[in-house]
Tab-separated table of C-alpha atoms in Angstrom:
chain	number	residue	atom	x	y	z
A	1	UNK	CA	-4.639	-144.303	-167.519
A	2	UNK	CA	-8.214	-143.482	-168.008
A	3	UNK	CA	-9.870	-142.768	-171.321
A	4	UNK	CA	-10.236	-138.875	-170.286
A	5	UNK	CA	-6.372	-138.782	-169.640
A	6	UNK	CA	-5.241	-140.244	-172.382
A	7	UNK	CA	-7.505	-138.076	-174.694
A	8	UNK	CA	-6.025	-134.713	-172.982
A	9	UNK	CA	-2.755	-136.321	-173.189
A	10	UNK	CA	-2.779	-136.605	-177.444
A	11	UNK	CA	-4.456	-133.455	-177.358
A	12	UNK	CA	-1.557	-131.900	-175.450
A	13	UNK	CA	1.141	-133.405	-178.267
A	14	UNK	CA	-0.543	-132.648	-181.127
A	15	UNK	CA	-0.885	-128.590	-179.935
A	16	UNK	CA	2.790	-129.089	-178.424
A	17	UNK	CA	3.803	-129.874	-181.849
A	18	UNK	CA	1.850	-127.276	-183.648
A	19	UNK	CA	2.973	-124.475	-181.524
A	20	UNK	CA	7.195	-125.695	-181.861
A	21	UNK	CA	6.785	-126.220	-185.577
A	22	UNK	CA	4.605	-122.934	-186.883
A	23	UNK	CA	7.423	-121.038	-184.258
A	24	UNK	CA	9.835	-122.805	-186.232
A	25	UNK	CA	8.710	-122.366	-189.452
A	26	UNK	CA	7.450	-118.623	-188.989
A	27	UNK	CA	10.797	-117.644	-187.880
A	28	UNK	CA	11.953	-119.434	-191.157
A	29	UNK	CA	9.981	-118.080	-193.006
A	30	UNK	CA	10.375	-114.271	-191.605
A	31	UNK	CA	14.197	-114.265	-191.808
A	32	UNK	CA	13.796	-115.990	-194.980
A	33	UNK	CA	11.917	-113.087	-196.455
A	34	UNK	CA	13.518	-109.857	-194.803
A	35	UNK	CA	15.986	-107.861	-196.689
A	36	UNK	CA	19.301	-107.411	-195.262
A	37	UNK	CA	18.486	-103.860	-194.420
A	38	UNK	CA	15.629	-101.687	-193.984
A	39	UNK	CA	16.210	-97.826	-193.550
A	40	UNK	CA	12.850	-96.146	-192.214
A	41	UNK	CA	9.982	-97.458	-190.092
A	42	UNK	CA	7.321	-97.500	-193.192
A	43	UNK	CA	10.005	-100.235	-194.382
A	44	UNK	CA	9.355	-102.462	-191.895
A	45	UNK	CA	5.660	-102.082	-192.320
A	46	UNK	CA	5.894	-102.896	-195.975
A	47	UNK	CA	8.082	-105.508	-195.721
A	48	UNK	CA	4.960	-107.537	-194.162
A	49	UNK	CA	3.371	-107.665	-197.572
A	50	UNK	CA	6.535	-109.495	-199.111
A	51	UNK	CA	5.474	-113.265	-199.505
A	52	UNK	CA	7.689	-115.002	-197.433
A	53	UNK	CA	7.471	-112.340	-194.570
A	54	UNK	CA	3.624	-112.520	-194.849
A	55	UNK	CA	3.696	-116.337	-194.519
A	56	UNK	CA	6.013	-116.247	-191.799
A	57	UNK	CA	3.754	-113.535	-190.035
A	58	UNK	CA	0.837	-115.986	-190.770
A	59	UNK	CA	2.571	-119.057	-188.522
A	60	UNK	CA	3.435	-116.902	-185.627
A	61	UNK	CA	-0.059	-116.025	-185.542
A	62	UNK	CA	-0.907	-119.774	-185.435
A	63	UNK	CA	1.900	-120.694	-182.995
A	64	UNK	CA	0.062	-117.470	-180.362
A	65	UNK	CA	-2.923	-118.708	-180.731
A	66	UNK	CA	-2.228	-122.244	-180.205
A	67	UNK	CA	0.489	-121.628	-177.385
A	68	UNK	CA	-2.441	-119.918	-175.864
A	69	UNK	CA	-4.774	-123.156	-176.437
A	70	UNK	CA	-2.337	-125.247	-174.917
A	71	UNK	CA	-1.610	-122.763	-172.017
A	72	UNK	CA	-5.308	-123.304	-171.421
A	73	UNK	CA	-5.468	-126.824	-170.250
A	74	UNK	CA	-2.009	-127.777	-169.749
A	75	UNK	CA	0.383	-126.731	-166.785
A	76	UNK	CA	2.900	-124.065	-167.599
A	77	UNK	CA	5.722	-125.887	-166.112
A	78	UNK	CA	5.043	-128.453	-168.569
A	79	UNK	CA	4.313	-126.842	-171.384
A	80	UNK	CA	7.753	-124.217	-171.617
A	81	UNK	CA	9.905	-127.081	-171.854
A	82	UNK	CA	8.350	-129.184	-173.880
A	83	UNK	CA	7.776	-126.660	-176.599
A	84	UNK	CA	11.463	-125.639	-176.183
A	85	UNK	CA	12.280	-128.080	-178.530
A	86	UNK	CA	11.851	-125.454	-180.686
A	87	UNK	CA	14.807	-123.740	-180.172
A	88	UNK	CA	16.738	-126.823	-181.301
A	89	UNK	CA	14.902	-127.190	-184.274
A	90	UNK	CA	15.354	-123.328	-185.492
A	91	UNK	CA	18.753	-123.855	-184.952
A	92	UNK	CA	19.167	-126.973	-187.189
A	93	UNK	CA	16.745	-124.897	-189.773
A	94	UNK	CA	19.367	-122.152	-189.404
A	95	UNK	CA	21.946	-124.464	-189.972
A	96	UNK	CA	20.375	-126.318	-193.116
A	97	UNK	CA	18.150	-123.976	-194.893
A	98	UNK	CA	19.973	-120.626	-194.207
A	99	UNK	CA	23.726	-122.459	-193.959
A	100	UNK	CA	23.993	-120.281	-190.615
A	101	UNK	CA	27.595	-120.737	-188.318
A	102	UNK	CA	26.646	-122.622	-185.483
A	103	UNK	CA	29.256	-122.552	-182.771
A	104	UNK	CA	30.369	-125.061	-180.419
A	105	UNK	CA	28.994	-123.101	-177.493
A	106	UNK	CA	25.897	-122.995	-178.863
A	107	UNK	CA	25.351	-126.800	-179.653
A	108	UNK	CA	26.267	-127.403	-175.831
A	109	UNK	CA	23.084	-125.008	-175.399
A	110	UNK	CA	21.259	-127.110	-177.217
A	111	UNK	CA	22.460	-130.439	-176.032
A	112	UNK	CA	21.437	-129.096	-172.637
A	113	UNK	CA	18.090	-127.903	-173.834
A	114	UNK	CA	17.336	-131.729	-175.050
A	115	UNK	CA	18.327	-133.311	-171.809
A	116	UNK	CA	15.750	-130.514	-169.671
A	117	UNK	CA	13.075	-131.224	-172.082
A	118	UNK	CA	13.816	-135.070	-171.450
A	119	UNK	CA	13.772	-134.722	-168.141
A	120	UNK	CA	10.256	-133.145	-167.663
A	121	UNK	CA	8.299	-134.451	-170.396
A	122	UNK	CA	9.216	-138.438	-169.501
A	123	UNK	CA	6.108	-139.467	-167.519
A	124	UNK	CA	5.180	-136.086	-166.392
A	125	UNK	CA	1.036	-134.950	-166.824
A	126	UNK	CA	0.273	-132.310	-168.991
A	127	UNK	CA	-2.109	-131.079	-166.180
A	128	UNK	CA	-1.968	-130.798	-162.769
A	129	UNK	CA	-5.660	-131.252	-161.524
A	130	UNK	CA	-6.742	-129.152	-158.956
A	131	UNK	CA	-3.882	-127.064	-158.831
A	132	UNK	CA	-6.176	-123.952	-158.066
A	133	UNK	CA	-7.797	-124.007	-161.439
């Protein structure tokens, strides 16, 4: 592995894990914040100025704009289910932080989910060169 290839390579994992963990933690954050109703459309609209809502509005800003980043030099087929691993950490946030019900079904999803993202992120590129770019 060249010294170009291993540079895009840590600069692929270090957005991968930027974009999974401000998705995590803006979801969090978001459901963390919302009130258990809200009755008109100007209630959703203030409901962005509560704190935890704002900050959770704040990461999925970050997690676009880094998805988009990482979209920009790394294959698409790589980068969906790598970041994935996201949905198997909101669930374990769910689980912990918001003591959420987490059925067996569901952990079979995720158990699935790990093995894909094992499967294509083992010695898989980040970028396929040449591929029409």
């Amino acid at each position: 592995m060249n010294t170009e290839t291993a540079r895009l390579r840590v600069k692929t994992w270090i957005c991968a894990t930027v974009v999974v963990f401000s998705n995590v933690f803006g979801n969090f954050f978001m459901k963390r914040g919302m009130p258990a109703q809200l009755s008109t459309p100007l209630a959703y609209v203030t409901v962005l100025f509560q704190p935890w809502v704002a900050l959770g509005v704040l990461l999925m800003i970050l997690w676009l704009l880094s998805r988009m980043a990482l979209l920009s030099w790394a294959d698409l087929s790589y980068v969906l289910p790598v970041t994935s691993v996201g949905y198997v950490l909101v669930a374990l946030t769910g689980k912990i932080l918001l003591n959420e019900q987490i059925t067996a079904k569901r952990w079979a999803g995720i158990v699935l989910i790990m093995a894909g993202v094992a499967l294509v992120s083992g010695r898989t590129a980040p970028r396929t060169v040449g591929a029409g770019r």
